[in-house]
mmCIF file of C-alpha atoms in Angstrom:
data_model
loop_
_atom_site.group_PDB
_atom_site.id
_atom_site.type_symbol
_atom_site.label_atom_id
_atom_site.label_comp_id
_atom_site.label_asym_id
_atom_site.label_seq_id
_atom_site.Cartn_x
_atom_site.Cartn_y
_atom_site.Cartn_z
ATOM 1 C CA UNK A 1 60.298 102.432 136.119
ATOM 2 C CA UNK A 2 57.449 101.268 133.504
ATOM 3 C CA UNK A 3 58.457 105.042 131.797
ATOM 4 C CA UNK A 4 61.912 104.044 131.541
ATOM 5 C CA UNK A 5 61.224 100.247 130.760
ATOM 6 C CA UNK A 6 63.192 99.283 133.205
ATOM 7 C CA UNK A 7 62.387 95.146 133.837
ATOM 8 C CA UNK A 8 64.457 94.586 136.341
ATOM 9 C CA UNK A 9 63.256 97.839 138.946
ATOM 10 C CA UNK A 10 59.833 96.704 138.258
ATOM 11 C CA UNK A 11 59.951 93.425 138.872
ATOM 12 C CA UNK A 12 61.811 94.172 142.043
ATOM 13 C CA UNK A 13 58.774 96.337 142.550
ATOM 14 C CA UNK A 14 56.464 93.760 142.522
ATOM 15 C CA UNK A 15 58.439 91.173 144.397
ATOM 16 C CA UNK A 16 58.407 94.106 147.289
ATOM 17 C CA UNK A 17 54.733 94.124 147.206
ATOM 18 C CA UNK A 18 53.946 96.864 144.530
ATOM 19 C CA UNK A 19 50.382 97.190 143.787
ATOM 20 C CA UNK A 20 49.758 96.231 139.869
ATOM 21 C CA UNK A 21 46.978 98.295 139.536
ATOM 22 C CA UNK A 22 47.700 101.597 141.891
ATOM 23 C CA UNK A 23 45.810 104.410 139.809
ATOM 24 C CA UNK A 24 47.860 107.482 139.564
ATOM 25 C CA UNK A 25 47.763 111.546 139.998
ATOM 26 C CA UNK A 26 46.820 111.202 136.357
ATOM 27 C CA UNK A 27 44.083 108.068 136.854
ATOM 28 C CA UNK A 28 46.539 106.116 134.619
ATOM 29 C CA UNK A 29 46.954 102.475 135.798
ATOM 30 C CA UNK A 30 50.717 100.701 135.253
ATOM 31 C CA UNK A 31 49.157 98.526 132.181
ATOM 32 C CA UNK A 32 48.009 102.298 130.912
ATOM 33 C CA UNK A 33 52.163 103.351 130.823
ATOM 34 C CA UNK A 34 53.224 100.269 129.731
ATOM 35 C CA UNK A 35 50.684 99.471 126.538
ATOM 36 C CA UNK A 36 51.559 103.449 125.698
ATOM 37 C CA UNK A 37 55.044 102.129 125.956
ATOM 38 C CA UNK A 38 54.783 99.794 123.755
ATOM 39 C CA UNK A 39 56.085 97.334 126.090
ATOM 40 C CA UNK A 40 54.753 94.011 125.640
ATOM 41 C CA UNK A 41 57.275 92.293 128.205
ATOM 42 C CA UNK A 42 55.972 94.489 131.132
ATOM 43 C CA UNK A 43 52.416 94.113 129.882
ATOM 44 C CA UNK A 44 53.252 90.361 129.716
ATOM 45 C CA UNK A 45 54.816 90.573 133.239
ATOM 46 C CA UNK A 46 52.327 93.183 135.292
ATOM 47 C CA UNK A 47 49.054 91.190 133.845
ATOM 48 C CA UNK A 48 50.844 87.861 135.171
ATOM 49 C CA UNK A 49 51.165 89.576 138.427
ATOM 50 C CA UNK A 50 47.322 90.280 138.245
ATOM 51 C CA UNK A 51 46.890 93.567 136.816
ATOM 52 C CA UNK A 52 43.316 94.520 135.821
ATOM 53 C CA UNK A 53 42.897 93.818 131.882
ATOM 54 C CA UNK A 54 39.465 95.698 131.759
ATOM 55 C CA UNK A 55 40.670 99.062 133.593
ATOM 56 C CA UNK A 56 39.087 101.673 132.009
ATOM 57 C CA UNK A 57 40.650 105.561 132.298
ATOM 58 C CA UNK A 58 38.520 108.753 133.400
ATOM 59 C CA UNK A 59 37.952 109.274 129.986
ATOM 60 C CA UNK A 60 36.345 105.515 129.617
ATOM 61 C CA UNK A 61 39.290 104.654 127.010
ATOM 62 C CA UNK A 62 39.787 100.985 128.130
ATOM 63 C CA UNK A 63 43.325 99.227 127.705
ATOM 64 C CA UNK A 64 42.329 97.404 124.365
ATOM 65 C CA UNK A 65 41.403 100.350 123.270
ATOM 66 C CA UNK A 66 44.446 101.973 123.685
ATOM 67 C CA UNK A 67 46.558 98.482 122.621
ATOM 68 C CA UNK A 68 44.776 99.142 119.183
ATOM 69 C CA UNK A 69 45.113 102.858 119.156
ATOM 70 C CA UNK A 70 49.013 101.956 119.267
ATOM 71 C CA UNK A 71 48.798 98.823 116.820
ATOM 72 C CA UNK A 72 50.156 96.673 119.134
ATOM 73 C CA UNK A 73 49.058 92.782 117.657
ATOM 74 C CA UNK A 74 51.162 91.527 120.636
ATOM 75 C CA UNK A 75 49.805 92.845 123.167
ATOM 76 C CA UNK A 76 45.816 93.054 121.827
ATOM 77 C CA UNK A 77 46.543 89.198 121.907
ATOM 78 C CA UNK A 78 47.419 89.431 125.732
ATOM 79 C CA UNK A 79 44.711 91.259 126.764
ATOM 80 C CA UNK A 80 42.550 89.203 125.294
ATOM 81 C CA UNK A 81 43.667 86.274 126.195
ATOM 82 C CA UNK A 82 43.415 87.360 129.530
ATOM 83 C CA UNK A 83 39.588 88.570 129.380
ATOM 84 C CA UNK A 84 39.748 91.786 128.474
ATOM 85 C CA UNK A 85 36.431 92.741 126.906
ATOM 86 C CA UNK A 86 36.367 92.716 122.619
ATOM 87 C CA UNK A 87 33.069 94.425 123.164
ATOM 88 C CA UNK A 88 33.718 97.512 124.892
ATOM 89 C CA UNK A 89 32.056 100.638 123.140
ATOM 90 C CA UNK A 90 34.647 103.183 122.288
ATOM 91 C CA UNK A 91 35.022 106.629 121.782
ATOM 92 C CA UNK A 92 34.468 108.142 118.438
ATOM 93 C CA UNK A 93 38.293 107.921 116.510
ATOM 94 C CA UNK A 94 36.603 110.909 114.817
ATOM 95 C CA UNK A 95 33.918 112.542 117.463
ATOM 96 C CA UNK A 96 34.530 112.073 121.354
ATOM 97 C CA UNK A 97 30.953 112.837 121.860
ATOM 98 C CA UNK A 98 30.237 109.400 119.850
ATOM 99 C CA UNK A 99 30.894 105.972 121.127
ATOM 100 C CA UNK A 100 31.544 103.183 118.695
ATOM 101 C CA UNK A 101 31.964 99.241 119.169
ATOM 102 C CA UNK A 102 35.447 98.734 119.450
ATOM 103 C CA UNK A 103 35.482 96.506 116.324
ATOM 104 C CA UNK A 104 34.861 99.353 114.317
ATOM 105 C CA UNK A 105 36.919 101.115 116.202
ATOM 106 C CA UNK A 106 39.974 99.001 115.191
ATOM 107 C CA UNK A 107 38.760 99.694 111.405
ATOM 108 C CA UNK A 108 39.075 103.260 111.475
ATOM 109 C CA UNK A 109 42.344 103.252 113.399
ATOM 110 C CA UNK A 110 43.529 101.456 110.325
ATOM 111 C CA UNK A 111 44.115 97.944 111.782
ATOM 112 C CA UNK A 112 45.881 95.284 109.877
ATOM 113 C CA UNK A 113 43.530 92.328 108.877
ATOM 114 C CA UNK A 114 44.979 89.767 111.486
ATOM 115 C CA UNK A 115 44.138 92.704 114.161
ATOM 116 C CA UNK A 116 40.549 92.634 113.052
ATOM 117 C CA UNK A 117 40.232 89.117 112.269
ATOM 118 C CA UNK A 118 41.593 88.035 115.608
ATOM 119 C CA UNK A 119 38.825 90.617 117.278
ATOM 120 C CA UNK A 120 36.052 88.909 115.357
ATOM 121 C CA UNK A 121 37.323 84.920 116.178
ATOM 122 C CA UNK A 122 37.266 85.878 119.953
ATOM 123 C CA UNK A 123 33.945 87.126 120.234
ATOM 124 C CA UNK A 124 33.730 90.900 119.265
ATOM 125 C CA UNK A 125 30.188 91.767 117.687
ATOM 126 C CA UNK A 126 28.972 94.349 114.979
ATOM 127 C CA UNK A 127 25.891 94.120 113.429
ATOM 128 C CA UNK A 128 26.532 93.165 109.791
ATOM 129 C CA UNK A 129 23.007 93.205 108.622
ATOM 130 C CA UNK A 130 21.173 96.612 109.446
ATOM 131 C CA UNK A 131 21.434 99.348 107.083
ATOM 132 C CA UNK A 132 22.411 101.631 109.451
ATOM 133 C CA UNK A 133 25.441 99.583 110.979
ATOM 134 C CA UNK A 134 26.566 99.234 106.880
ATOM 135 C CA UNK A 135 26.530 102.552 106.645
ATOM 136 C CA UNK A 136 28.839 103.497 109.252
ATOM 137 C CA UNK A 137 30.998 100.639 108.272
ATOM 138 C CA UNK A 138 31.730 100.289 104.617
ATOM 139 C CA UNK A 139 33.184 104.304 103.939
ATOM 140 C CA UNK A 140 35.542 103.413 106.381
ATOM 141 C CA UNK A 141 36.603 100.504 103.957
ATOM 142 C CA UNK A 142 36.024 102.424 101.211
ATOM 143 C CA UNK A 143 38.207 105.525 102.071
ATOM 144 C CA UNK A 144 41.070 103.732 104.237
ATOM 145 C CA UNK A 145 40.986 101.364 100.754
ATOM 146 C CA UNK A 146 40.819 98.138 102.844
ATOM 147 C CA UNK A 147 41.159 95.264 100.187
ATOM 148 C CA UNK A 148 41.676 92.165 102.496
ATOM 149 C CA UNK A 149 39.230 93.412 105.333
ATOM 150 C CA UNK A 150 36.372 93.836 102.614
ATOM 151 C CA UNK A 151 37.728 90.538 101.235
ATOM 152 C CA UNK A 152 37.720 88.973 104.748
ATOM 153 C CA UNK A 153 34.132 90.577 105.879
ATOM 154 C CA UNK A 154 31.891 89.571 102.228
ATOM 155 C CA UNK A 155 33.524 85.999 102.559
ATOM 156 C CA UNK A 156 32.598 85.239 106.088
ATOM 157 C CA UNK A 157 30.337 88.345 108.221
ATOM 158 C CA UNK A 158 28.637 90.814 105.293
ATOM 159 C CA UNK A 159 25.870 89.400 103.057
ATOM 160 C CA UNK A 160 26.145 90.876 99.240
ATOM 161 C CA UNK A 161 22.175 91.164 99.093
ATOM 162 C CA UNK A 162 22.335 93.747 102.224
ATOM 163 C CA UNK A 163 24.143 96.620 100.726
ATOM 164 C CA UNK A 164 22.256 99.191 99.151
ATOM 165 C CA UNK A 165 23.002 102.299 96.927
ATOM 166 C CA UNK A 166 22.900 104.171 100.490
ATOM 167 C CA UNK A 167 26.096 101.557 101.590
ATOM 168 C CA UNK A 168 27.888 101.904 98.595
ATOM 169 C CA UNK A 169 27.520 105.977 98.087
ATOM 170 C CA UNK A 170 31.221 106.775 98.975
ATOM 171 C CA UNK A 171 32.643 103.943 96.878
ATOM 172 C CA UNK A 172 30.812 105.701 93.813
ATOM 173 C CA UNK A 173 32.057 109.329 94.754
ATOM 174 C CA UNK A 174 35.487 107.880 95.487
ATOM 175 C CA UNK A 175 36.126 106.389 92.283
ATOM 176 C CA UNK A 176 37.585 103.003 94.008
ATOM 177 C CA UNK A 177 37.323 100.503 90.694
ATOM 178 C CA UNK A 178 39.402 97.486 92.761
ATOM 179 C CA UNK A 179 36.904 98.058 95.684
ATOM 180 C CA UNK A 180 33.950 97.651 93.122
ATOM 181 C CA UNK A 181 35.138 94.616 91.342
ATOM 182 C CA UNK A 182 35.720 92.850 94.015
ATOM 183 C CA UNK A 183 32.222 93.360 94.821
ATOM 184 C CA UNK A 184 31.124 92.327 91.872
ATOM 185 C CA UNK A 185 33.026 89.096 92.124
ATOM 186 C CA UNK A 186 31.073 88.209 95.286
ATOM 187 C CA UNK A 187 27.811 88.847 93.611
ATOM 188 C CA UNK A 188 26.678 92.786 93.937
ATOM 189 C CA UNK A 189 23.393 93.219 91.471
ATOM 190 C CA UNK A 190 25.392 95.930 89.244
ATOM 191 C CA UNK A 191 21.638 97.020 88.601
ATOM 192 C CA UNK A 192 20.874 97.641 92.544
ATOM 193 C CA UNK A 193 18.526 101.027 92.470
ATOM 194 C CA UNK A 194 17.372 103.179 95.007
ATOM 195 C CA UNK A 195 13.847 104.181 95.771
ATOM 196 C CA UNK A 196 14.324 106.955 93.088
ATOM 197 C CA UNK A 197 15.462 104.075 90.495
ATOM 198 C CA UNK A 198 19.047 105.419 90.562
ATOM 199 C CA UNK A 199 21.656 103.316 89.772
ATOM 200 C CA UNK A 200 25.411 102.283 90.354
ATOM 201 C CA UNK A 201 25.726 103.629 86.840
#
């Protein structure tokens, strides 16, 4: 019925006593079908019924996961809002053998700023300071050219005086001038070196 979005079959599903979070042949729960669905209403209506928001599949891809994987806002927000966990560690959007917070997870699925920024203002964490975490996280701004996230991140989570040469390395090879002013505008030393004494320039 959830395949088929059919509303009316599933409520009458429920109302008969349907279990909201029977695990199937495939070990796919009913929020699984209906956030690959797309369905917000059923996600809206099975989660009210007291389906499990942190259900995580045999291949520990949890339901926010796959809510961001499909760039549904909507239904992130219901999740959410009903406790799923913002800090769930991912699998790799690039290497499956790799696990990755599920903030930057949302970045290199190419999530829209109020995606990311909603992530962030209900608790999801990423360590803006190391120079490994920068690492991992600015190419993916760099090559996905993500203006308002970078915009979004210097102005309120990433410190100016923590990137390095090693942070900015793909910006350089990339050639991305609007990705380097606005840099600039928030106060990058233009002279930054690395321990050889190479420059920006």
């Amino acid at each position: 019925a959830i395949q088929t979005n059919h509303m009316p079959l599933i409520q009458l599903f429920i109302d008969h006593g349907a279990d909201v979070d029977f695990i199937d042949d495939n070990k796919n729960s009913p929020l699984s079908y209906a956030i690959q669905m797309k369905s917000e209403s059923i996600v809206s209506l099975l989660i009210e019924h007291g389906a499990d928001v942190n259900f995580v599949d045999i291949f520990n891809v949890s339901l926010l996961t796959y809510a961001i994987n499909e760039q549904e806002f909507g239904v992130v927000k219901l999740l959410v809002d009903h406790g799923a966990d913002v800090n769930f560690v991912a699998k790799n959007s690039m290497d499956n053998d790799k696990m990755e917070p599920l903030f930057l997870y949302a970045i290199c699925k190419d999530s829209e700023l109020p995606l990311v920024q909603y992530l962030l203002e209900h608790g999801a964490t990423y360590d803006f300071k190391s120079e490994g975490s920068l690492c991992t996280l600015m190419p993916h701004l760099f090559i996905g050219f993500r203006v308002e996230i970078l915009e979004y991140l210097l102005e309120s989570k990433i410190n100016i005086q923590d990137l390095t040469l090693k942070t900015l390395k793909d910006l350089i090879w990339r050639d991305r001038d609007e990705l380097l002013r606005i840099l600039i505008k928030h106060g990058l030393d233009v002279e930054l070196s690395d321990e050889e004494g190479n420059t920006l320039l």
